[in-house]
PDB file of C-alpha atoms and ligand atoms in Angstrom:
ATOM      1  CA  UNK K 124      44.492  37.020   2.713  1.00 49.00           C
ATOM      2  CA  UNK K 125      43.876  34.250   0.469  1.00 57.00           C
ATOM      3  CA  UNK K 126      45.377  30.537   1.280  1.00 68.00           C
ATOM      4  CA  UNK K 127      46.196  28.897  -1.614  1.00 82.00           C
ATOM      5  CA  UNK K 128      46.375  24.792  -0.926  1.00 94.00           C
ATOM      6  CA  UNK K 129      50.147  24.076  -2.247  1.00 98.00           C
ATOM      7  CA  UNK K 130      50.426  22.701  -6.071  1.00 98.00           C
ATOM      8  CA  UNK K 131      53.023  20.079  -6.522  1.00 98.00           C
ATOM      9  CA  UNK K 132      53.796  19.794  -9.807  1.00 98.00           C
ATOM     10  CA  UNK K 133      56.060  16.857 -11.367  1.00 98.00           C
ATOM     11  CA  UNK K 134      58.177  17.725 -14.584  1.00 98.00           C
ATOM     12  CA  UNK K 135      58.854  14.139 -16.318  1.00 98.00           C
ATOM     13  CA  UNK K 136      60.965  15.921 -19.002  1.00 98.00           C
ATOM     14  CA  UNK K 137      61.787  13.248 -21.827  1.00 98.00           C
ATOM     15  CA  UNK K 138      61.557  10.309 -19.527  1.00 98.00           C
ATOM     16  CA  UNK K 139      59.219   7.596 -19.358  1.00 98.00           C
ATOM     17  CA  UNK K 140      57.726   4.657 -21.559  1.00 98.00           C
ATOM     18  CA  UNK K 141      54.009   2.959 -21.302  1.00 98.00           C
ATOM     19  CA  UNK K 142      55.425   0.251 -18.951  1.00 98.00           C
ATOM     20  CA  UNK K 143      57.596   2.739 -16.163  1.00 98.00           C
ATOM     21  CA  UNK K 144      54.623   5.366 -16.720  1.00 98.00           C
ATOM     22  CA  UNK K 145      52.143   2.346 -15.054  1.00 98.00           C
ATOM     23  CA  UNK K 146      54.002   1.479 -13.135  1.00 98.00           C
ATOM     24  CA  UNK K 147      54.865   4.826 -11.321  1.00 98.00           C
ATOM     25  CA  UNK K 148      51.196   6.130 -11.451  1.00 98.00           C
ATOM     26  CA  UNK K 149      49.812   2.775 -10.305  1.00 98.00           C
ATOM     27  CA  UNK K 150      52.192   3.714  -6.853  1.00 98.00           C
ATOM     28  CA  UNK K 151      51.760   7.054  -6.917  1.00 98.00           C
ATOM     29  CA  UNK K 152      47.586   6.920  -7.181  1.00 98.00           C
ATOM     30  CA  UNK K 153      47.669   3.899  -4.744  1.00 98.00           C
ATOM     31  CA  UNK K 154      49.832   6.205  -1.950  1.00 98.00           C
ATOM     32  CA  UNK K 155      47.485   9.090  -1.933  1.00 97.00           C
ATOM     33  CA  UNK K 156      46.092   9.034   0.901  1.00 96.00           C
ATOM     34  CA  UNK K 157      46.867  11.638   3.753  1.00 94.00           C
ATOM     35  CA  UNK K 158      47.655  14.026   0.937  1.00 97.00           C
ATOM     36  CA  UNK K 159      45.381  17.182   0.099  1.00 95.00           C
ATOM     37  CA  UNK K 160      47.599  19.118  -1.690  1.00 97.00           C
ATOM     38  CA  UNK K 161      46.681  19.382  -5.085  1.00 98.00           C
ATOM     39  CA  UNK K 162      49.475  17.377  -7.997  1.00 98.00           C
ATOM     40  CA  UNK K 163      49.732  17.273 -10.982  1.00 98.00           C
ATOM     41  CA  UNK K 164      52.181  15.394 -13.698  1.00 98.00           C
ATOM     42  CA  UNK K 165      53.628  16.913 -16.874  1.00 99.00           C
ATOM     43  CA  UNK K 166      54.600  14.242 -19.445  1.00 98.00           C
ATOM     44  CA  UNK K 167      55.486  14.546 -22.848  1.00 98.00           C
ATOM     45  CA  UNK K 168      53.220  14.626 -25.382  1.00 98.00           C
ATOM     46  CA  UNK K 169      53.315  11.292 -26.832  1.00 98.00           C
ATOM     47  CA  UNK K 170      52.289   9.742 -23.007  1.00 98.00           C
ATOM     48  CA  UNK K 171      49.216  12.435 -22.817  1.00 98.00           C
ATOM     49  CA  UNK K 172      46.562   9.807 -23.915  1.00 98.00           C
ATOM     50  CA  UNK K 173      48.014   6.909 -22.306  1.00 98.00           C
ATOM     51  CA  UNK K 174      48.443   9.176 -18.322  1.00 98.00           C
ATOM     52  CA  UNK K 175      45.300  10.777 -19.562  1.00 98.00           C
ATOM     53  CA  UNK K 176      43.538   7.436 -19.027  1.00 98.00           C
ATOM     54  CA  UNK K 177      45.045   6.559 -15.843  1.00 98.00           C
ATOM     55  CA  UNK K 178      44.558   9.262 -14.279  1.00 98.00           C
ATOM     56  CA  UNK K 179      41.117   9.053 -14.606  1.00 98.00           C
ATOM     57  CA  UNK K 180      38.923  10.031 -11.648  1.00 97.00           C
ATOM     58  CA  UNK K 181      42.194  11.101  -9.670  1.00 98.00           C
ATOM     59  CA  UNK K 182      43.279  13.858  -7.492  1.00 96.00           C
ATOM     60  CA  UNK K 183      46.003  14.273  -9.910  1.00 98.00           C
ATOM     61  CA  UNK K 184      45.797  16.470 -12.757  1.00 98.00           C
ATOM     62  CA  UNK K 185      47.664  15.938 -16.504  1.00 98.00           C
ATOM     63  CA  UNK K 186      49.960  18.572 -17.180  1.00 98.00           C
ATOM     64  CA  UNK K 187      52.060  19.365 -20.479  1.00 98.00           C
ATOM     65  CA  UNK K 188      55.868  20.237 -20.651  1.00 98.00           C
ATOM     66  CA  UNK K 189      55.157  22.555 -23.607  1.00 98.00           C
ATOM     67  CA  UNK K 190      52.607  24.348 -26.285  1.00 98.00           C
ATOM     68  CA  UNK K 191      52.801  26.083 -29.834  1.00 98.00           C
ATOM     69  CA  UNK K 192      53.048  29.679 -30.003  1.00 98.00           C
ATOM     70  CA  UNK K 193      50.283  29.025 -33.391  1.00 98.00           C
ATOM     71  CA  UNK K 194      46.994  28.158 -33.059  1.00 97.00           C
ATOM     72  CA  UNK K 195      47.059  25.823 -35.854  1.00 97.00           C
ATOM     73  CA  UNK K 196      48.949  25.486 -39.310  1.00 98.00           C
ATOM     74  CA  UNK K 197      52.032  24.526 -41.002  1.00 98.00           C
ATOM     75  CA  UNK K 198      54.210  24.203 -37.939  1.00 98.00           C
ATOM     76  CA  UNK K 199      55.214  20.619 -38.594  1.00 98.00           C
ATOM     77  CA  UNK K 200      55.948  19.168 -34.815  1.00 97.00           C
ATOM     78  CA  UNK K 201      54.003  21.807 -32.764  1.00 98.00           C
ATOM     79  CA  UNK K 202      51.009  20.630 -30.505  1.00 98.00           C
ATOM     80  CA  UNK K 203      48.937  23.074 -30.106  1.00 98.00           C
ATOM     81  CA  UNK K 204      46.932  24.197 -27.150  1.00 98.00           C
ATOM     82  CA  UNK K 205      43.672  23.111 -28.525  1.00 98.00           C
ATOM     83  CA  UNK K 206      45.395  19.607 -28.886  1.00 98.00           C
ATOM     84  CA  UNK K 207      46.153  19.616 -25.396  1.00 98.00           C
ATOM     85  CA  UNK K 208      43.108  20.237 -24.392  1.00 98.00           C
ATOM     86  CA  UNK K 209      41.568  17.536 -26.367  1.00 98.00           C
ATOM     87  CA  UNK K 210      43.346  15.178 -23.825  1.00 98.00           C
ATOM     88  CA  UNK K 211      42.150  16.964 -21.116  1.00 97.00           C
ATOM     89  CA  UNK K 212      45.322  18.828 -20.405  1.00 98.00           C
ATOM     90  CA  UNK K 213      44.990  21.073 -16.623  1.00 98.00           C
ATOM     91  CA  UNK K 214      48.391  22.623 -17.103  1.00 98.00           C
ATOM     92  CA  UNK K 215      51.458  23.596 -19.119  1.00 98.00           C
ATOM     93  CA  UNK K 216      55.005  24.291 -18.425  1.00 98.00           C
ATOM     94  CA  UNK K 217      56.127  27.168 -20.744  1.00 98.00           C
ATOM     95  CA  UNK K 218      59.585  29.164 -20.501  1.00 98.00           C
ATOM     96  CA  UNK K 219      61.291  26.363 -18.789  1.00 98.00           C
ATOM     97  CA  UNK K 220      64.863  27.028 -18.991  1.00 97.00           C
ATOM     98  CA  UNK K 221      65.524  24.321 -21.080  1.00 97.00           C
ATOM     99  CA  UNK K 222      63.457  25.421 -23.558  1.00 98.00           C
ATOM    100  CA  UNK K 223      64.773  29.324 -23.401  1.00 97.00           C
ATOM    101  CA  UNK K 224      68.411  27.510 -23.301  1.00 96.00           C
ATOM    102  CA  UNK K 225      68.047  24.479 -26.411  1.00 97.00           C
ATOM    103  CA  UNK K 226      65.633  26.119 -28.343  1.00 97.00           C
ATOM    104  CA  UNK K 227      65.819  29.759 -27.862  1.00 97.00           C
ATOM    105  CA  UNK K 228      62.865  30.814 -26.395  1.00 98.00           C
ATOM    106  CA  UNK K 229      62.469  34.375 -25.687  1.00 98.00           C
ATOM    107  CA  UNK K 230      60.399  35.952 -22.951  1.00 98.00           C
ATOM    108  CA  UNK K 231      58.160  37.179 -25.694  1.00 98.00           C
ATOM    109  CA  UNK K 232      58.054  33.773 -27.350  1.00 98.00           C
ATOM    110  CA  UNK K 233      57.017  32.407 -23.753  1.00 98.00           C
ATOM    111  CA  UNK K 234      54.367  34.883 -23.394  1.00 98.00           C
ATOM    112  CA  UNK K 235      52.767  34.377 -26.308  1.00 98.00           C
ATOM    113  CA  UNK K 236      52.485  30.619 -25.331  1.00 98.00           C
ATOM    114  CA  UNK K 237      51.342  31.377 -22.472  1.00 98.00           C
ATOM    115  CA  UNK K 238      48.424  33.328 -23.819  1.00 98.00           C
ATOM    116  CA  UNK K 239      47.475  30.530 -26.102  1.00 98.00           C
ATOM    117  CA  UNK K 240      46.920  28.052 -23.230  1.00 98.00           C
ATOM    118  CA  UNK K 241      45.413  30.276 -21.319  1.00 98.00           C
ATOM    119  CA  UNK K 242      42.586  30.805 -24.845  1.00 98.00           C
ATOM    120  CA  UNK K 243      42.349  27.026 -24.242  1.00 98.00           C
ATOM    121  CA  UNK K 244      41.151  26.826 -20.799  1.00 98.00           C
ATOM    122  CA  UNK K 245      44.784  25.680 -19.848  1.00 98.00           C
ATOM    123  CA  UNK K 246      46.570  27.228 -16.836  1.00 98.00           C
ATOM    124  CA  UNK K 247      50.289  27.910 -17.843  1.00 98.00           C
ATOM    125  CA  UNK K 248      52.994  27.397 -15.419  1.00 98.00           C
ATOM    126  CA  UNK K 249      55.175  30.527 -16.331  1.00 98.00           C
ATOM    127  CA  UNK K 250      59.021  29.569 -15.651  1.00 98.00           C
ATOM    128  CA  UNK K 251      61.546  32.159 -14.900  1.00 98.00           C
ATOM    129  CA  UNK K 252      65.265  32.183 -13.223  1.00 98.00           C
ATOM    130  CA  UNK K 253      68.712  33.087 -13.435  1.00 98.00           C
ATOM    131  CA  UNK K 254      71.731  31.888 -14.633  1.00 96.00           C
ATOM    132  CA  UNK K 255      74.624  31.424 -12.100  1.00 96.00           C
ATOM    133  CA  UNK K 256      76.809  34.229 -13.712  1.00 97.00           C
ATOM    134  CA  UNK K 257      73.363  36.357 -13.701  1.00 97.00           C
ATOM    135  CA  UNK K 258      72.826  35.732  -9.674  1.00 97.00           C
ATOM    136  CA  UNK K 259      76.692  36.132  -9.059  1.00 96.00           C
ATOM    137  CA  UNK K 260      76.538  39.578 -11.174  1.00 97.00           C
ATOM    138  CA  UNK K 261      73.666  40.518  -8.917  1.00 97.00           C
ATOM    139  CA  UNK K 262      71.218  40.746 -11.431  1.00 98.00           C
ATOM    140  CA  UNK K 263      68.481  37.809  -9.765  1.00 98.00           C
ATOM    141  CA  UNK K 264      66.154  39.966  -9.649  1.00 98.00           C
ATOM    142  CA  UNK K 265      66.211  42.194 -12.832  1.00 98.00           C
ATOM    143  CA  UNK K 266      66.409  38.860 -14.227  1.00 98.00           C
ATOM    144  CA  UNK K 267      63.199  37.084 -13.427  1.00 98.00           C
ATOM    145  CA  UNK K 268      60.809  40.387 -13.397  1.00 98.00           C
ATOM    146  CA  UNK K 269      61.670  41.082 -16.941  1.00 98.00           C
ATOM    147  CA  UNK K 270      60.236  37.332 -17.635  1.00 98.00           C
ATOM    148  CA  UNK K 271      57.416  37.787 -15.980  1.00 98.00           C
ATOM    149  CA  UNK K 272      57.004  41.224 -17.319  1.00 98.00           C
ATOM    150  CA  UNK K 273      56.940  40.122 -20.974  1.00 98.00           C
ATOM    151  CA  UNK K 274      53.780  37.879 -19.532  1.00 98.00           C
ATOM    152  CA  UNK K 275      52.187  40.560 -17.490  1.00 98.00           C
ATOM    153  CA  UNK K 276      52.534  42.857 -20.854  1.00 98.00           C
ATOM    154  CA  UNK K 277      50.922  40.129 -23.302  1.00 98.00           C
ATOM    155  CA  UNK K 278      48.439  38.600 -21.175  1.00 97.00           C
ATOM    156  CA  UNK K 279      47.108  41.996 -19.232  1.00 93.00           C
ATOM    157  CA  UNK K 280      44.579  41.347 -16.381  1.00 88.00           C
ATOM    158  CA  UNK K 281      44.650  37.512 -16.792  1.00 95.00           C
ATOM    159  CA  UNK K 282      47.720  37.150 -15.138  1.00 97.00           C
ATOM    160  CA  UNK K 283      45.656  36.438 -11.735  1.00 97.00           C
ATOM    161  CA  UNK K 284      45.181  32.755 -14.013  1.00 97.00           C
ATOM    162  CA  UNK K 285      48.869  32.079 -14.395  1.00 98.00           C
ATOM    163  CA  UNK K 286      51.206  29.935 -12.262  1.00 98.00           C
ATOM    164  CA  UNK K 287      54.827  31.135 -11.546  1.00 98.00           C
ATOM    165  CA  UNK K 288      57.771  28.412 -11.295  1.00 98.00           C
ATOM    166  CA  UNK K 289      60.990  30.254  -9.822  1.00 98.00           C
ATOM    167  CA  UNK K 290      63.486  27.904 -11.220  1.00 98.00           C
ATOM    168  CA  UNK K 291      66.936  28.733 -10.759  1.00 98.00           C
ATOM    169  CA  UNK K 292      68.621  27.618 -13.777  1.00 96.00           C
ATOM    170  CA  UNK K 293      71.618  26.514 -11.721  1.00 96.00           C
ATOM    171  CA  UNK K 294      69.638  24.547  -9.067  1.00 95.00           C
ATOM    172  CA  UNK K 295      67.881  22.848 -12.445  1.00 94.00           C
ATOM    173  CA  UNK K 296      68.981  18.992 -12.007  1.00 89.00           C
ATOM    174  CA  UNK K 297      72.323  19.898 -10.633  1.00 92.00           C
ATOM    175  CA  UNK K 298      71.223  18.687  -6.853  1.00 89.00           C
ATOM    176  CA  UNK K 299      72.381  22.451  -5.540  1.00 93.00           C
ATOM    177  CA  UNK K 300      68.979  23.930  -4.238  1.00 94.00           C
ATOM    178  CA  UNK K 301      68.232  27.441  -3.247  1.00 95.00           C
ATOM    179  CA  UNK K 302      68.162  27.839   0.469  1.00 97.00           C
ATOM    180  CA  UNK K 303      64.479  28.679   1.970  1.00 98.00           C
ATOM    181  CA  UNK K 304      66.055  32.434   2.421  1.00 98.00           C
ATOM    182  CA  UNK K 305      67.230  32.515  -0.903  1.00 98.00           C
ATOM    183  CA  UNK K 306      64.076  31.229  -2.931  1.00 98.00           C
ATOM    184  CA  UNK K 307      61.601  33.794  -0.304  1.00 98.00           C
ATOM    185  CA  UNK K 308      63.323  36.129  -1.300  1.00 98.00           C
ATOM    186  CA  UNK K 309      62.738  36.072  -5.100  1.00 98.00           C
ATOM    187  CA  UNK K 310      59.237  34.572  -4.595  1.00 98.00           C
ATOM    188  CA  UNK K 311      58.488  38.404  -2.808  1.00 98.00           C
ATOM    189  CA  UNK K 312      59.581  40.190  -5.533  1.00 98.00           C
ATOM    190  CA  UNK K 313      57.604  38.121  -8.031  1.00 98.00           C
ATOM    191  CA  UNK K 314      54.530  38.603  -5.672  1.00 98.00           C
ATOM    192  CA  UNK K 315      55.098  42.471  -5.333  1.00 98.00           C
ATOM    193  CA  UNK K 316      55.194  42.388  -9.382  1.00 98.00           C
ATOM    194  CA  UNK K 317      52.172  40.383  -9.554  1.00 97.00           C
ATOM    195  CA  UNK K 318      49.933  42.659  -7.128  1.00 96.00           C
ATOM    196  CA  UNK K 319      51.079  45.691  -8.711  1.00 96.00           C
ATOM    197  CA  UNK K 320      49.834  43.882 -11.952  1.00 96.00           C
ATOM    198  CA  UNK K 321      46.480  42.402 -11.061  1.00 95.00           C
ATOM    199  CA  UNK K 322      43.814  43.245  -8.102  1.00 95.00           C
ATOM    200  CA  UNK K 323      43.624  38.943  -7.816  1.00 95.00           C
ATOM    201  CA  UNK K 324      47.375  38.440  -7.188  1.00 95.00           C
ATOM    202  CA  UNK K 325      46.773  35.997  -4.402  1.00 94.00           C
ATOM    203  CA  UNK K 326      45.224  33.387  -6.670  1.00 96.00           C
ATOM    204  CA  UNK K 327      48.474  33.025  -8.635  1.00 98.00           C
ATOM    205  CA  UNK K 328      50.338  29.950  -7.080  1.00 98.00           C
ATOM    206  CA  UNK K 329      54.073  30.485  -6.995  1.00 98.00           C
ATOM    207  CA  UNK K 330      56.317  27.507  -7.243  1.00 98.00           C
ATOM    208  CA  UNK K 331      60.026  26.816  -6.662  1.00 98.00           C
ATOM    209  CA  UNK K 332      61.936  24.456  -8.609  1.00 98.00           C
ATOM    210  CA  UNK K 333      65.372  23.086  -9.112  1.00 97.00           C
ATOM    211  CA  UNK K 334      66.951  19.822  -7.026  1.00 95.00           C
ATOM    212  CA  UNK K 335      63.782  20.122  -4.868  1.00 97.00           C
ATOM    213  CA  UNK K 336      63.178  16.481  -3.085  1.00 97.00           C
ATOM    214  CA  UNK K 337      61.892  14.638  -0.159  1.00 97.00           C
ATOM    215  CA  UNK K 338      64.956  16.110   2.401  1.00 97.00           C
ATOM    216  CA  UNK K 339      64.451  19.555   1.479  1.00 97.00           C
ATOM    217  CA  UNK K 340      60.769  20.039   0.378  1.00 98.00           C
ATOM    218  CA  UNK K 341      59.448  20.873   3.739  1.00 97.00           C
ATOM    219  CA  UNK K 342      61.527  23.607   4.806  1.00 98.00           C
ATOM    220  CA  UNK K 343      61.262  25.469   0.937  1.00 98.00           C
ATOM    221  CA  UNK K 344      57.234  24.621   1.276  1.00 98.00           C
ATOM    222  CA  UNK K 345      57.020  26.661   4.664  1.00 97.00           C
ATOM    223  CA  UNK K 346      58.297  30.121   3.422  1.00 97.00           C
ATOM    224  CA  UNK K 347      55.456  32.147   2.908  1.00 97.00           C
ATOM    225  CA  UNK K 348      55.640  33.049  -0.651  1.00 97.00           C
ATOM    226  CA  UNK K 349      56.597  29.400  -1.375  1.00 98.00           C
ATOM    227  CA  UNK K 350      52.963  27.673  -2.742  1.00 98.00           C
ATOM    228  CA  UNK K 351      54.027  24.604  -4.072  1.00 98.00           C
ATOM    229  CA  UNK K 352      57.009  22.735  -6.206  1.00 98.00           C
ATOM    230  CA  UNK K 353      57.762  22.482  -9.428  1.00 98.00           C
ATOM    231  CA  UNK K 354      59.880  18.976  -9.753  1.00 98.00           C
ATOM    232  CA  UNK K 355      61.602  17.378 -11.697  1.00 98.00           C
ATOM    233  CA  UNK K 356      64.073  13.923 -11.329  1.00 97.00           C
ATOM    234  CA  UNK K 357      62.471  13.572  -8.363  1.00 97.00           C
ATOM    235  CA  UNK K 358      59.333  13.056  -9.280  1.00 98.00           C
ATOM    236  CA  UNK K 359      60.554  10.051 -11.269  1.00 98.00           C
ATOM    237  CA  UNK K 360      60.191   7.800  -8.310  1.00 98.00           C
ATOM    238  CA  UNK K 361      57.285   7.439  -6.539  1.00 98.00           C
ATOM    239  CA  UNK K 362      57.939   7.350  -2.864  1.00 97.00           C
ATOM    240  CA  UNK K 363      60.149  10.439  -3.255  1.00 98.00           C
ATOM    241  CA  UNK K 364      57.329  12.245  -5.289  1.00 98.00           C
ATOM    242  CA  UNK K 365      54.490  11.091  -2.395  1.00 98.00           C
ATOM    243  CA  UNK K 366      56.872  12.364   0.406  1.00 98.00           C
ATOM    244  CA  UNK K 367      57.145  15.679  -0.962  1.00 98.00           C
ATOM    245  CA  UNK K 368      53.122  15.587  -1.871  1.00 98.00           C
ATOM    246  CA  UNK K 369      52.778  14.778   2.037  1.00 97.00           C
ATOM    247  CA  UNK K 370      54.923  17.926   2.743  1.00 97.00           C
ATOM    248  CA  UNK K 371      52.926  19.983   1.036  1.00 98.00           C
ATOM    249  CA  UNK K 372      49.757  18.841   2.346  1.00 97.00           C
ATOM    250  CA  UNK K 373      48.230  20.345   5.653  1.00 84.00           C
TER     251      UNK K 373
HETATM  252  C1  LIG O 559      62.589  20.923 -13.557  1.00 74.58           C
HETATM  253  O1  LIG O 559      62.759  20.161 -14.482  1.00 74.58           O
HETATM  254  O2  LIG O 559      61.767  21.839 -13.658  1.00 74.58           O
HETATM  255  C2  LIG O 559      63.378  20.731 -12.335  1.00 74.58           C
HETATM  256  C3  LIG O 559      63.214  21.558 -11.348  1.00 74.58           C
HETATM  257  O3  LIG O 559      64.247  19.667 -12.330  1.00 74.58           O
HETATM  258  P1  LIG O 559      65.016  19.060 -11.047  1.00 74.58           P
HETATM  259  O4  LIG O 559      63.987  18.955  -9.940  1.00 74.58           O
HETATM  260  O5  LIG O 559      65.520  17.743 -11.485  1.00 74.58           O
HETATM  261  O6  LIG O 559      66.079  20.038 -10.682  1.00 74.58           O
END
């Protein structure tokens, strides 16, 4: 069996300007030590040069929040995947719920994003999760394997490049987490559809998010299925975001 080092992933959303994004690096690069997990930060796209630059020659990678579905074109305020990559982009957040909820994104939509960061050398971080009224109708799991599904379907074999964020919608900045119990649970199911989809399942990190922080991290981080987090307002502030990179390191 394959150990994957945990991947701590923050999730800025639209927060941030050049001065707080200095600031918060400058303490987050300067507090690294002790942590061997591997991190990385997804900012939005206007802050990609600028984090780009001081993140230099770090252990933490630059991440994206989204991509364009189109390579290139009339798509007047898309960034594309090759765009990303021009900055040196590791990863990119696609499906987050707040992009399948504001901009109606479809799980088809999602996959195809996926596929184009994946053409670019960029490893997608494939969100899926329920609704409240889907868990409390009992349909969790029928849920999140039909998301993943419309990824398996587009992308084929090259799935085993992919990271998986389980992301609750209702634990999504609401401060109500999963339990440990409740997030193994749907991790093993998305692991079970990811070996029955690829013969390199066990490279494909799977991360929880929603309210994850510094109290909880540890006990979500040691469920076997659990790789990593996938974080969002708490990655904001810098001792928060080191004590859950400390968690996740061995
Ligand atoms: C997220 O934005 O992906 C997220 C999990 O947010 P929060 O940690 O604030 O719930």
């Amino acid at each position: 069996m394959t150990v994957r080092s945990k991947l701590m992933v923050g999730n800025w959303k639209m927060h941030g300007g050049l001065a707080d994004n200095a600031s918060l690096l400058s303490e987050v690069l300067n507090g690294l030590e002790g942590v061997n997990c591997r991190a990385a930060v997804c900012v939005p796209a206007p802050y990609l040069a600028q984090v780009q630059t001081l993140l230099a020659g770090s252990a933490v990678s630059l991440g994206a929040q989204d991509v364009s579905a189109h390579e290139a074109g009339a798509y007047t305020g898309e960034v594309s995947a090759t765009m990303l990559r021009d900055f040196s982009v590791r990863y990119c957040i696609v499906g987050h719920s707040e992009r399948r909820q504001y901009h109606g994104e479809s799980n088809d939509l999602v996959a195809t994003k996926a596929q184009r960061a994946l053409a670019a050398g960029i490893t997608p971080i494939v969100c899926v999760g329920e609704s409240l009224a889907e868990r409390e109708a009992g349909h969790t799991e029928s849920v999140v394997k039909r998301q993943l599904a419309a990824v398996i379907h587009t992308i084929g074999h090259c799935v085993s490049e992919i990271v998986v964020a389980y992301e609750p919608v209702w634990a999504i900045g609401t401060g109500w987490t999963a339990t440990p119990e409740q997030a193994q649970s749907v991790h093993a199911v998305l692991r079970a559809q990811l070996k029955a989809a690829t013969a390199h399942s066990d490279r494909v990190s799977i991360l929880y998010g929603g309210s994850m922080n510094a109290a909880n991290a540890a006990d979500l981080l040691a469920q076997p299925d659990v790789d990593g987090g996938l974080i969002g307002s708490a990655a904001l502030k810098s001792f928060e975001f080191l004590t859950m990179l400390k968690a996740a390191s061995c």
